mmCIF file of C-alpha atoms and ligand atoms in Angstrom:
data_model
loop_
_atom_site.group_PDB
_atom_site.id
_atom_site.type_symbol
_atom_site.label_atom_id
_atom_site.label_comp_id
_atom_site.label_asym_id
_atom_site.label_seq_id
_atom_site.Cartn_x
_atom_site.Cartn_y
_atom_site.Cartn_z
ATOM 1 C CA MET A 1 0.000 0.000 0.000
ATOM 2 C CA HIS A 2 1.623 3.169 -1.172
ATOM 3 C CA GLU A 3 -1.150 5.612 -0.313
ATOM 4 C CA ALA A 4 0.840 6.642 2.776
ATOM 5 C CA SER A 5 3.848 7.653 0.708
ATOM 6 C CA ILE A 6 1.577 9.424 -1.786
ATOM 7 C CA ALA A 7 -0.047 11.321 1.099
ATOM 8 C CA ALA A 8 3.379 12.237 2.472
ATOM 9 C CA SER A 9 4.502 13.600 -0.924
ATOM 10 C CA LEU A 10 1.227 15.497 -1.252
ATOM 11 C CA ILE A 11 1.565 17.043 2.202
ATOM 12 C CA GLU A 12 5.102 18.148 1.422
ATOM 13 C CA ILE A 13 3.826 20.054 -1.636
ATOM 14 C CA VAL A 14 0.884 21.514 0.310
ATOM 15 C CA ILE A 15 3.037 22.830 3.159
ATOM 16 C CA ASP A 16 5.660 24.136 0.788
ATOM 17 C CA THR A 17 3.054 25.986 -1.288
ATOM 18 C CA ALA A 18 1.311 27.375 1.803
ATOM 19 C CA GLU A 19 4.577 28.686 3.233
ATOM 20 C CA LYS A 20 5.619 30.265 -0.059
ATOM 21 C CA ASN A 21 2.268 32.050 -0.148
ATOM 22 C CA LYS A 22 2.580 33.120 3.499
ATOM 23 C CA ALA A 23 -0.651 31.359 4.402
ATOM 24 C CA GLU A 24 -1.405 30.657 8.058
ATOM 25 C CA LYS A 25 -3.807 27.816 7.560
ATOM 26 C CA VAL A 26 -4.679 25.476 4.761
ATOM 27 C CA THR A 27 -8.401 24.734 4.682
ATOM 28 C CA LYS A 28 -8.869 22.641 1.565
ATOM 29 C CA VAL A 29 -6.638 20.585 -0.700
ATOM 30 C CA PHE A 30 -7.915 19.697 -4.159
ATOM 31 C CA VAL A 31 -6.558 16.565 -5.746
ATOM 32 C CA LYS A 32 -7.300 14.665 -8.953
ATOM 33 C CA ILE A 33 -6.804 10.923 -8.983
ATOM 34 C CA GLY A 34 -7.288 9.005 -12.223
ATOM 35 C CA ARG A 35 -8.678 5.487 -12.149
ATOM 36 C CA LEU A 36 -5.366 4.337 -13.618
ATOM 37 C CA ALA A 37 -3.251 5.857 -10.875
ATOM 38 C CA ALA A 38 -3.412 2.729 -8.713
ATOM 39 C CA ILE A 39 -4.739 4.678 -5.744
ATOM 40 C CA GLU A 40 -7.456 3.612 -3.344
ATOM 41 C CA ILE A 41 -9.254 6.890 -2.650
ATOM 42 C CA ASP A 42 -10.429 5.890 0.847
ATOM 43 C CA SER A 43 -6.906 4.875 1.823
ATOM 44 C CA LEU A 44 -5.492 8.143 0.530
ATOM 45 C CA GLU A 45 -8.050 10.130 2.581
ATOM 46 C CA PHE A 46 -7.265 8.036 5.610
ATOM 47 C CA ALA A 47 -3.520 8.502 5.176
ATOM 48 C CA TYR A 48 -3.890 12.253 4.607
ATOM 49 C CA ASP A 49 -6.029 12.670 7.721
ATOM 50 C CA ALA A 50 -3.585 10.654 9.786
ATOM 51 C CA ILE A 51 -0.483 12.575 8.702
ATOM 52 C CA LYS A 52 -2.042 16.079 8.746
ATOM 53 C CA GLU A 53 -2.341 15.928 12.543
ATOM 54 C CA GLU A 54 1.420 16.311 12.776
ATOM 55 C CA TYR A 55 1.427 19.726 11.088
ATOM 56 C CA GLU A 56 -0.259 22.789 12.581
ATOM 57 C CA ILE A 57 -0.688 24.503 9.210
ATOM 58 C CA ILE A 58 -2.759 21.691 7.665
ATOM 59 C CA LYS A 59 -4.273 20.188 10.800
ATOM 60 C CA ASP A 60 -7.770 21.442 9.993
ATOM 61 C CA SER A 61 -7.622 20.955 6.252
ATOM 62 C CA GLU A 62 -9.885 18.743 4.245
ATOM 63 C CA ILE A 63 -8.729 16.738 1.245
ATOM 64 C CA ILE A 64 -11.141 16.848 -1.698
ATOM 65 C CA ILE A 65 -10.497 14.133 -4.214
ATOM 66 C CA GLU A 66 -11.870 14.107 -7.731
ATOM 67 C CA ASP A 67 -12.118 10.564 -9.048
ATOM 68 C CA VAL A 68 -11.249 10.954 -12.732
ATOM 69 C CA PRO A 69 -12.725 8.365 -15.123
ATOM 70 C CA ILE A 70 -10.779 6.742 -17.912
ATOM 71 C CA THR A 71 -11.548 8.296 -21.277
ATOM 72 C CA GLY A 72 -9.842 7.657 -24.564
ATOM 73 C CA LYS A 73 -10.001 8.172 -28.269
ATOM 74 C CA CYS A 74 -9.799 5.316 -30.745
ATOM 75 C CA GLN A 75 -6.956 5.850 -33.201
ATOM 76 C CA LYS A 76 -8.671 3.706 -35.810
ATOM 77 C CA CYS A 77 -12.208 5.106 -35.959
ATOM 78 C CA GLY A 78 -11.936 8.292 -33.931
ATOM 79 C CA VAL A 79 -14.665 7.500 -31.392
ATOM 80 C CA THR A 80 -14.172 8.999 -27.906
ATOM 81 C CA ASP A 81 -15.405 6.824 -25.062
ATOM 82 C CA THR A 82 -15.372 6.247 -21.316
ATOM 83 C CA TYR A 83 -13.911 2.940 -20.199
ATOM 84 C CA GLU A 84 -15.338 1.223 -17.161
ATOM 85 C CA GLU A 85 -12.889 -1.619 -17.471
ATOM 86 C CA MET A 86 -9.240 -1.139 -18.085
ATOM 87 C CA PHE A 87 -9.299 -3.393 -21.081
ATOM 88 C CA PHE A 88 -8.952 -0.878 -23.850
ATOM 89 C CA ALA A 89 -10.720 -2.224 -26.883
ATOM 90 C CA CYS A 90 -12.681 0.456 -28.719
ATOM 91 C CA GLY A 91 -16.401 -0.036 -28.040
ATOM 92 C CA ALA A 92 -17.238 0.990 -31.585
ATOM 93 C CA CYS A 93 -14.756 -0.899 -33.769
ATOM 94 C CA GLY A 94 -12.881 -3.221 -31.402
ATOM 95 C CA ALA A 95 -9.415 -1.786 -32.144
ATOM 96 C CA PHE A 96 -6.856 -1.765 -29.306
ATOM 97 C CA GLU A 97 -5.217 1.460 -30.435
ATOM 98 C CA VAL A 98 -6.835 3.753 -27.926
ATOM 99 C CA GLU A 99 -5.156 6.976 -26.941
ATOM 100 C CA LEU A 100 -5.883 7.864 -23.326
ATOM 101 C CA LEU A 101 -7.330 11.296 -22.702
ATOM 102 C CA THR A 102 -7.846 11.079 -18.927
ATOM 103 C CA GLY A 103 -7.432 8.539 -16.147
ATOM 104 C CA GLU A 104 -3.730 8.749 -15.316
ATOM 105 C CA GLU A 105 -3.949 11.861 -13.116
ATOM 106 C CA LEU A 106 -2.125 11.923 -9.801
ATOM 107 C CA THR A 107 -2.081 15.647 -9.320
ATOM 108 C CA ILE A 108 -2.759 18.412 -6.854
ATOM 109 C CA THR A 109 -4.664 21.215 -8.558
ATOM 110 C CA GLU A 110 -5.089 23.909 -5.900
ATOM 111 C CA ILE A 111 -5.317 24.625 -2.204
ATOM 112 C CA GLU A 112 -7.589 26.926 -0.225
ATOM 113 C CA VAL A 113 -5.771 28.956 2.424
ATOM 114 C CA ASP A 114 -6.456 31.469 5.164
ATOM 115 C CA MET B 1 -9.443 33.007 2.472
ATOM 116 C CA GLY B 2 -8.082 32.390 -0.990
ATOM 117 C CA MET B 3 -7.261 29.788 -3.563
ATOM 118 C CA VAL B 4 -3.702 29.039 -4.571
ATOM 119 C CA ASP B 5 -3.092 27.364 -7.898
ATOM 120 C CA VAL B 6 -0.693 24.432 -7.585
ATOM 121 C CA LYS B 7 -1.089 22.168 -10.611
ATOM 122 C CA ALA B 8 1.686 19.782 -9.722
ATOM 123 C CA LYS B 9 2.214 16.076 -9.959
ATOM 124 C CA ILE B 10 2.001 14.628 -6.471
ATOM 125 C CA LEU B 11 5.057 12.499 -7.164
ATOM 126 C CA GLU B 12 6.936 15.417 -8.683
ATOM 127 C CA LYS B 13 9.922 14.921 -6.414
ATOM 128 C CA ASN B 14 10.293 11.295 -7.440
ATOM 129 C CA TYR B 15 9.959 12.272 -11.106
ATOM 130 C CA SER B 16 12.665 14.904 -10.857
ATOM 131 C CA LYS B 17 15.006 12.504 -9.035
ATOM 132 C CA ALA B 18 14.285 9.897 -11.719
ATOM 133 C CA ALA B 19 15.046 12.463 -14.415
ATOM 134 C CA VAL B 20 18.434 13.145 -12.840
ATOM 135 C CA LEU B 21 19.117 9.403 -12.756
ATOM 136 C CA ARG B 22 17.991 8.976 -16.373
ATOM 137 C CA ASP B 23 20.449 11.649 -17.326
ATOM 138 C CA LYS B 24 23.274 9.798 -15.595
ATOM 139 C CA PHE B 25 22.177 6.524 -17.220
ATOM 140 C CA LYS B 26 23.084 7.883 -20.673
ATOM 141 C CA ASN B 27 25.196 4.826 -21.460
ATOM 142 C CA THR B 28 23.513 2.373 -19.111
ATOM 143 C CA CYS B 29 20.500 0.313 -20.083
ATOM 144 C CA VAL B 30 18.234 0.122 -17.033
ATOM 145 C CA LEU B 31 15.514 -2.512 -16.691
ATOM 146 C CA ASN B 32 13.016 -2.486 -13.839
ATOM 147 C CA PHE B 33 11.691 -6.012 -13.116
ATOM 148 C CA VAL B 34 8.256 -6.088 -11.501
ATOM 149 C CA SER B 35 5.899 -8.910 -10.514
ATOM 150 C CA SER B 36 3.812 -10.287 -7.679
ATOM 151 C CA PRO B 37 5.894 -11.921 -4.924
ATOM 152 C CA GLY B 38 7.446 -15.160 -6.115
ATOM 153 C CA SER B 39 6.786 -15.024 -9.871
ATOM 154 C CA GLY B 40 10.427 -15.811 -10.520
ATOM 155 C CA LYS B 41 12.209 -12.481 -11.026
ATOM 156 C CA THR B 42 15.349 -13.530 -9.170
ATOM 157 C CA SER B 43 15.328 -16.999 -10.759
ATOM 158 C CA ILE B 44 15.197 -15.479 -14.244
ATOM 159 C CA LEU B 45 18.039 -13.108 -13.420
ATOM 160 C CA GLU B 46 20.156 -15.916 -11.947
ATOM 161 C CA LYS B 47 19.779 -17.937 -15.135
ATOM 162 C CA VAL B 48 19.876 -15.208 -17.768
ATOM 163 C CA LEU B 49 22.567 -12.786 -16.609
ATOM 164 C CA VAL B 50 25.251 -15.484 -16.546
ATOM 165 C CA MET B 51 24.678 -16.006 -20.275
ATOM 166 C CA PHE B 52 26.310 -12.656 -21.069
ATOM 167 C CA LYS B 53 27.870 -11.373 -17.856
ATOM 168 C CA ASP B 54 31.402 -11.574 -19.225
ATOM 169 C CA LYS B 55 30.556 -9.324 -22.170
ATOM 170 C CA TYR B 56 29.230 -6.354 -20.210
ATOM 171 C CA LYS B 57 29.627 -4.330 -17.055
ATOM 172 C CA LEU B 58 26.460 -5.102 -15.163
ATOM 173 C CA ALA B 59 24.913 -4.919 -11.718
ATOM 174 C CA VAL B 60 21.631 -5.710 -10.017
ATOM 175 C CA VAL B 61 19.770 -3.654 -7.426
ATOM 176 C CA GLU B 62 17.537 -5.884 -5.332
ATOM 177 C CA GLY B 63 14.528 -4.391 -3.592
ATOM 178 C CA ASP B 64 12.857 -6.353 -0.821
ATOM 179 C CA GLN B 65 11.177 -5.317 2.391
ATOM 180 C CA GLN B 66 13.621 -7.437 4.358
ATOM 181 C CA THR B 67 16.613 -9.802 4.020
ATOM 182 C CA THR B 68 19.545 -9.861 1.629
ATOM 183 C CA ASN B 69 18.546 -13.253 0.225
ATOM 184 C CA ASP B 70 18.004 -12.086 -3.338
ATOM 185 C CA ALA B 71 21.225 -10.079 -3.528
ATOM 186 C CA ASP B 72 23.070 -13.115 -2.111
ATOM 187 C CA ARG B 73 21.557 -15.339 -4.819
ATOM 188 C CA ILE B 74 22.648 -12.948 -7.568
ATOM 189 C CA GLU B 75 26.142 -12.538 -6.084
ATOM 190 C CA ALA B 76 26.481 -16.324 -6.043
ATOM 191 C CA THR B 77 26.270 -16.279 -9.852
ATOM 192 C CA GLY B 78 29.195 -13.869 -10.030
ATOM 193 C CA VAL B 79 27.150 -10.749 -10.751
ATOM 194 C CA THR B 80 27.458 -7.662 -8.539
ATOM 195 C CA ALA B 81 24.334 -7.010 -6.509
ATOM 196 C CA TYR B 82 23.225 -4.345 -4.064
ATOM 197 C CA GLN B 83 20.366 -4.995 -1.672
ATOM 198 C CA VAL B 84 17.915 -2.251 -0.719
ATOM 199 C CA ASN B 85 15.607 -3.040 2.186
ATOM 200 C CA THR B 86 12.496 -0.922 1.935
ATOM 201 C CA GLY B 87 11.114 -1.857 5.352
ATOM 202 C CA ARG B 88 7.406 -1.173 5.277
ATOM 203 C CA ALA B 89 7.436 0.354 1.807
ATOM 204 C CA CYS B 90 6.027 -1.805 -0.956
ATOM 205 C CA HIS B 91 8.023 -0.311 -3.823
ATOM 206 C CA LEU B 92 11.382 1.201 -4.677
ATOM 207 C CA GLU B 93 11.644 4.964 -5.172
ATOM 208 C CA ALA B 94 14.148 6.935 -7.208
ATOM 209 C CA THR B 95 15.957 7.910 -4.035
ATOM 210 C CA ASP B 96 16.644 4.210 -3.273
ATOM 211 C CA VAL B 97 18.250 3.780 -6.681
ATOM 212 C CA GLU B 98 20.244 6.958 -6.161
ATOM 213 C CA LYS B 99 21.671 5.490 -2.946
ATOM 214 C CA ALA B 100 22.443 2.177 -4.613
ATOM 215 C CA MET B 101 24.235 3.951 -7.467
ATOM 216 C CA ALA B 102 26.436 5.821 -5.005
ATOM 217 C CA GLU B 103 27.811 2.364 -4.157
ATOM 218 C CA LEU B 104 27.715 0.739 -7.576
ATOM 219 C CA GLY B 105 28.897 3.666 -9.708
ATOM 220 C CA TYR B 106 27.465 4.671 -13.073
ATOM 221 C CA ASP B 107 30.060 2.974 -15.236
ATOM 222 C CA LEU B 108 27.722 0.154 -16.281
ATOM 223 C CA ASP B 109 26.315 -1.208 -19.540
ATOM 224 C CA LEU B 110 23.357 -2.766 -17.796
ATOM 225 C CA LEU B 111 21.602 -2.141 -14.521
ATOM 226 C CA ILE B 112 18.795 -4.448 -13.505
ATOM 227 C CA ILE B 113 16.481 -3.305 -10.746
ATOM 228 C CA GLU B 114 14.415 -6.050 -9.161
ATOM 229 C CA ASN B 115 11.526 -4.217 -7.562
ATOM 230 C CA VAL B 116 9.668 -5.309 -4.447
ATOM 231 C CA GLY B 117 7.197 -8.105 -5.298
ATOM 232 C CA ASN B 118 4.010 -6.113 -5.917
ATOM 233 C CA LEU B 119 2.032 -5.503 -9.105
ATOM 234 C CA VAL B 120 0.419 -2.265 -7.972
ATOM 235 C CA CYS B 121 2.595 0.312 -6.268
ATOM 236 C CA PRO B 122 5.810 0.154 -8.337
ATOM 237 C CA SER B 123 3.777 1.234 -11.386
ATOM 238 C CA GLN B 124 3.690 4.819 -10.088
ATOM 239 C CA PHE B 125 7.348 5.267 -9.175
ATOM 240 C CA ASP B 126 9.696 6.127 -12.008
ATOM 241 C CA LEU B 127 13.218 4.888 -11.269
ATOM 242 C CA GLY B 128 14.904 6.346 -14.330
ATOM 243 C CA GLU B 129 14.607 3.030 -16.137
ATOM 244 C CA ASP B 130 14.413 2.428 -19.894
ATOM 245 C CA ALA B 131 11.800 -0.282 -19.555
ATOM 246 C CA LYS B 132 9.686 -2.117 -17.045
ATOM 247 C CA VAL B 133 9.750 -5.890 -17.471
ATOM 248 C CA ILE B 134 6.677 -7.571 -16.003
ATOM 249 C CA VAL B 135 6.931 -11.177 -14.849
ATOM 250 C CA LEU B 136 3.847 -13.305 -14.262
ATOM 251 C CA SER B 137 3.927 -16.984 -13.419
ATOM 252 C CA THR B 138 1.453 -19.576 -14.634
ATOM 253 C CA THR B 139 0.300 -20.301 -11.081
ATOM 254 C CA GLU B 140 -1.159 -16.811 -10.683
ATOM 255 C CA GLY B 141 -4.075 -16.969 -13.124
ATOM 256 C CA ASP B 142 -4.314 -15.857 -16.736
ATOM 257 C CA ASP B 143 -6.491 -12.838 -15.951
ATOM 258 C CA LYS B 144 -3.794 -10.926 -14.012
ATOM 259 C CA PRO B 145 -3.254 -8.447 -16.889
ATOM 260 C CA ILE B 146 -6.824 -7.165 -16.533
ATOM 261 C CA LYS B 147 -6.775 -7.360 -12.740
ATOM 262 C CA TYR B 148 -3.617 -5.242 -12.582
ATOM 263 C CA PRO B 149 -3.956 -3.218 -15.789
ATOM 264 C CA VAL B 150 -2.102 -0.194 -14.499
ATOM 265 C CA MET B 151 1.163 -2.084 -14.355
ATOM 266 C CA PHE B 152 0.575 -3.725 -17.723
ATOM 267 C CA ARG B 153 0.015 -0.309 -19.266
ATOM 268 C CA VAL B 154 3.362 1.058 -18.164
ATOM 269 C CA GLY B 155 5.337 -2.118 -18.925
ATOM 270 C CA SER B 156 7.416 -2.629 -22.060
ATOM 271 C CA SER B 157 7.800 -6.363 -21.962
ATOM 272 C CA PHE B 158 6.019 -9.256 -20.353
ATOM 273 C CA ILE B 159 7.465 -12.619 -19.359
ATOM 274 C CA ILE B 160 5.115 -15.515 -18.636
ATOM 275 C CA ASN B 161 7.260 -17.680 -16.354
ATOM 276 C CA LYS B 162 6.943 -21.234 -15.017
ATOM 277 C CA THR B 163 5.610 -22.630 -18.300
ATOM 278 C CA ASP B 164 6.804 -26.057 -17.063
ATOM 279 C CA LEU B 165 3.792 -25.972 -14.727
ATOM 280 C CA LEU B 166 1.227 -25.458 -17.506
ATOM 281 C CA PRO B 167 0.074 -29.097 -17.498
ATOM 282 C CA TYR B 168 -0.885 -28.768 -13.823
ATOM 283 C CA VAL B 169 -2.589 -25.369 -13.686
ATOM 284 C CA GLU B 170 -5.572 -23.647 -15.278
ATOM 285 C CA PHE B 171 -3.722 -21.075 -17.320
ATOM 286 C CA ASP B 172 -4.591 -20.252 -20.912
ATOM 287 C CA VAL B 173 -1.456 -18.650 -22.374
ATOM 288 C CA ASP B 174 -3.224 -17.218 -25.436
ATOM 289 C CA LYS B 175 -5.989 -15.742 -23.332
ATOM 290 C CA CYS B 176 -3.431 -14.180 -21.004
ATOM 291 C CA ILE B 177 -1.505 -12.649 -23.911
ATOM 292 C CA GLY B 178 -4.789 -11.388 -25.378
ATOM 293 C CA TYR B 179 -5.664 -9.642 -22.114
ATOM 294 C CA ALA B 180 -2.197 -8.150 -21.855
ATOM 295 C CA LYS B 181 -2.301 -6.816 -25.409
ATOM 296 C CA GLY B 182 -5.773 -5.421 -24.760
ATOM 297 C CA VAL B 183 -4.341 -3.323 -21.973
ATOM 298 C CA ASN B 184 -1.116 -2.519 -23.801
ATOM 299 C CA PRO B 185 -0.763 -3.504 -27.472
ATOM 300 C CA GLU B 186 2.940 -2.572 -27.487
ATOM 301 C CA LEU B 187 4.007 -5.238 -24.968
ATOM 302 C CA GLU B 188 6.736 -7.593 -26.117
ATOM 303 C CA VAL B 189 5.839 -11.060 -24.800
ATOM 304 C CA PHE B 190 8.107 -13.934 -23.727
ATOM 305 C CA GLN B 191 7.384 -17.393 -22.326
ATOM 306 C CA ALA B 192 9.932 -18.984 -20.052
ATOM 307 C CA SER B 193 10.682 -21.696 -17.580
ATOM 308 C CA CYS B 194 13.570 -21.440 -15.157
ATOM 309 C CA LYS B 195 13.128 -25.141 -14.528
ATOM 310 C CA THR B 196 13.550 -26.398 -18.114
ATOM 311 C CA GLY B 197 15.368 -23.349 -19.490
ATOM 312 C CA GLU B 198 12.742 -22.820 -22.156
ATOM 313 C CA GLY B 199 12.650 -19.255 -23.450
ATOM 314 C CA LEU B 200 15.587 -17.994 -21.396
ATOM 315 C CA GLU B 201 17.819 -17.454 -24.427
ATOM 316 C CA GLU B 202 15.152 -15.253 -25.990
ATOM 317 C CA ILE B 203 15.106 -13.151 -22.827
ATOM 318 C CA ALA B 204 18.900 -12.878 -22.890
ATOM 319 C CA ALA B 205 18.739 -11.771 -26.538
ATOM 320 C CA TYR B 206 16.085 -9.215 -25.671
ATOM 321 C CA ILE B 207 18.227 -7.739 -22.890
ATOM 322 C CA GLU B 208 21.332 -7.667 -25.080
ATOM 323 C CA GLY B 209 19.249 -5.935 -27.752
ATOM 324 C CA MET B 210 18.182 -3.327 -25.190
ATOM 325 C CA ILE B 211 21.818 -2.743 -24.202
ATOM 326 C CA ALA B 212 22.785 -2.244 -27.872
ATOM 327 C CA LYS B 213 19.825 0.066 -28.440
ATOM 328 C CA LYS B 214 20.872 2.246 -25.525
ATOM 329 C CA LYS B 215 24.484 2.420 -26.717
ATOM 330 C CA ASN B 216 23.410 3.465 -30.198
ATOM 331 C CA ALA B 217 20.810 5.959 -29.045
HETATM 332 N N1 GTP C 1 8.413 -24.741 -11.440
HETATM 333 C C1 GTP C 1 9.028 -23.573 -11.537
HETATM 334 N N2 GTP C 1 9.392 -22.894 -10.421
HETATM 335 C C2 GTP C 1 10.010 -21.697 -10.563
HETATM 336 C C3 GTP C 1 10.294 -21.143 -11.832
HETATM 337 N N3 GTP C 1 10.886 -19.940 -11.647
HETATM 338 C C4 GTP C 1 10.983 -19.753 -10.324
HETATM 339 N N4 GTP C 1 10.460 -20.803 -9.648
HETATM 340 C C5 GTP C 1 10.355 -20.963 -8.183
HETATM 341 O O1 GTP C 1 9.465 -19.966 -7.689
HETATM 342 C C6 GTP C 1 9.885 -19.530 -6.385
HETATM 343 C C7 GTP C 1 10.043 -18.028 -6.372
HETATM 344 O O2 GTP C 1 11.078 -17.638 -7.261
HETATM 345 P P1 GTP C 1 11.914 -16.306 -7.115
HETATM 346 O O3 GTP C 1 12.862 -16.266 -8.249
HETATM 347 O O4 GTP C 1 12.445 -16.168 -5.744
HETATM 348 O O5 GTP C 1 10.750 -15.232 -7.334
HETATM 349 P P2 GTP C 1 10.830 -13.639 -7.148
HETATM 350 O O6 GTP C 1 9.868 -13.061 -8.115
HETATM 351 O O7 GTP C 1 12.221 -13.172 -7.223
HETATM 352 O O8 GTP C 1 10.271 -13.478 -5.667
HETATM 353 P P3 GTP C 1 10.297 -12.159 -4.708
HETATM 354 O O9 GTP C 1 11.591 -11.465 -4.945
HETATM 355 O O10 GTP C 1 10.161 -12.723 -3.350
HETATM 356 O O11 GTP C 1 9.114 -11.351 -5.128
HETATM 357 C C8 GTP C 1 11.174 -20.264 -6.110
HETATM 358 O O12 GTP C 1 10.875 -21.372 -5.313
HETATM 359 C C9 GTP C 1 11.668 -20.706 -7.476
HETATM 360 O O13 GTP C 1 12.444 -21.870 -7.440
HETATM 361 C C10 GTP C 1 9.909 -21.887 -13.002
HETATM 362 O O14 GTP C 1 10.084 -21.480 -14.150
HETATM 363 N N5 GTP C 1 9.280 -23.085 -12.786
HETATM 364 MG MG1 MG C 2 13.280 -11.969 -5.885
HETATM 365 ZN ZN1 ZN C 3 -12.602 2.417 -32.876
#
């Protein structure tokens, strides 16, 4: 389970950004996690909430995770689709040449500070 | 109260460390071996590296949570190995490789990294490698590629190991390859048995090809 090390990396970026912006408190942290990022969202929330207690500046912050679906565009027929499964055959023509548009995100987008 | 734009990769630090490593690996082909625990990564390395070890400068970084067993096994074949113990961590990070390289030195034609046995977490941690080699054994089920698609997406090659056990297990090789290609059509696929030696020469040829490709890049 690597959610703890992901949370630790995230918190490092959050604190660093907050300090650079002379913020006193971080209230919200906005994160995007693609379905292909191999992250269990509940575990990431749990890990974030556990580690945040150690830092005054983020102690009262809330992590808000956007669960990004997998979307892709077929390189053969051009159809854009959402993939529930991670088996990427185009739903329209069956080709495997699907270019991913979203689903690999493991990013922090913004933070709300006081 | 205000919003601050961040727009950063959460694993940015690991990526930038990996980029530094990749830069230093200009003349070194680096292969990151990943699999579930016990698929046969170390066995393959023990059998394959000796086929060409006298032709190249090579070393192996072994990642395990505990013990130096795997590094000891590699050293016993006459290949230099460095053991990283990750403790509770279920994957190697770029910083682990950085530490290993401080010992091993960058004057290598080939560096093999055997990651911690785990088909999930190592997929997210770039180690500066040229390719991820996924190993799956026939005792694990032929649907692993669609159960762990994230890893199969980021892999470059795929070894189905323990083919000697095929008569005793429910494992449809063609179905497995079909699933793997469905997740990642670019995967180069090998079938091997460390018991009978089947397919090991093809793997050696593949690795030597990767070394040559890196040199000529
Ligand atoms: N029958 C059979 N057994 C194999 C084969 N390859 C490996 N094994 C056995 O599988 C077990 C695990 O092999 P290892 O090489 O240690 O696997 P590993 O992937 O390095 O394991 P970890 O590093 O612990 O994740 C050992 O008992 C090997 O002898 C094979 O091709 N056929
Ligand atoms: Mg091993
Ligand atoms: Zn199509």
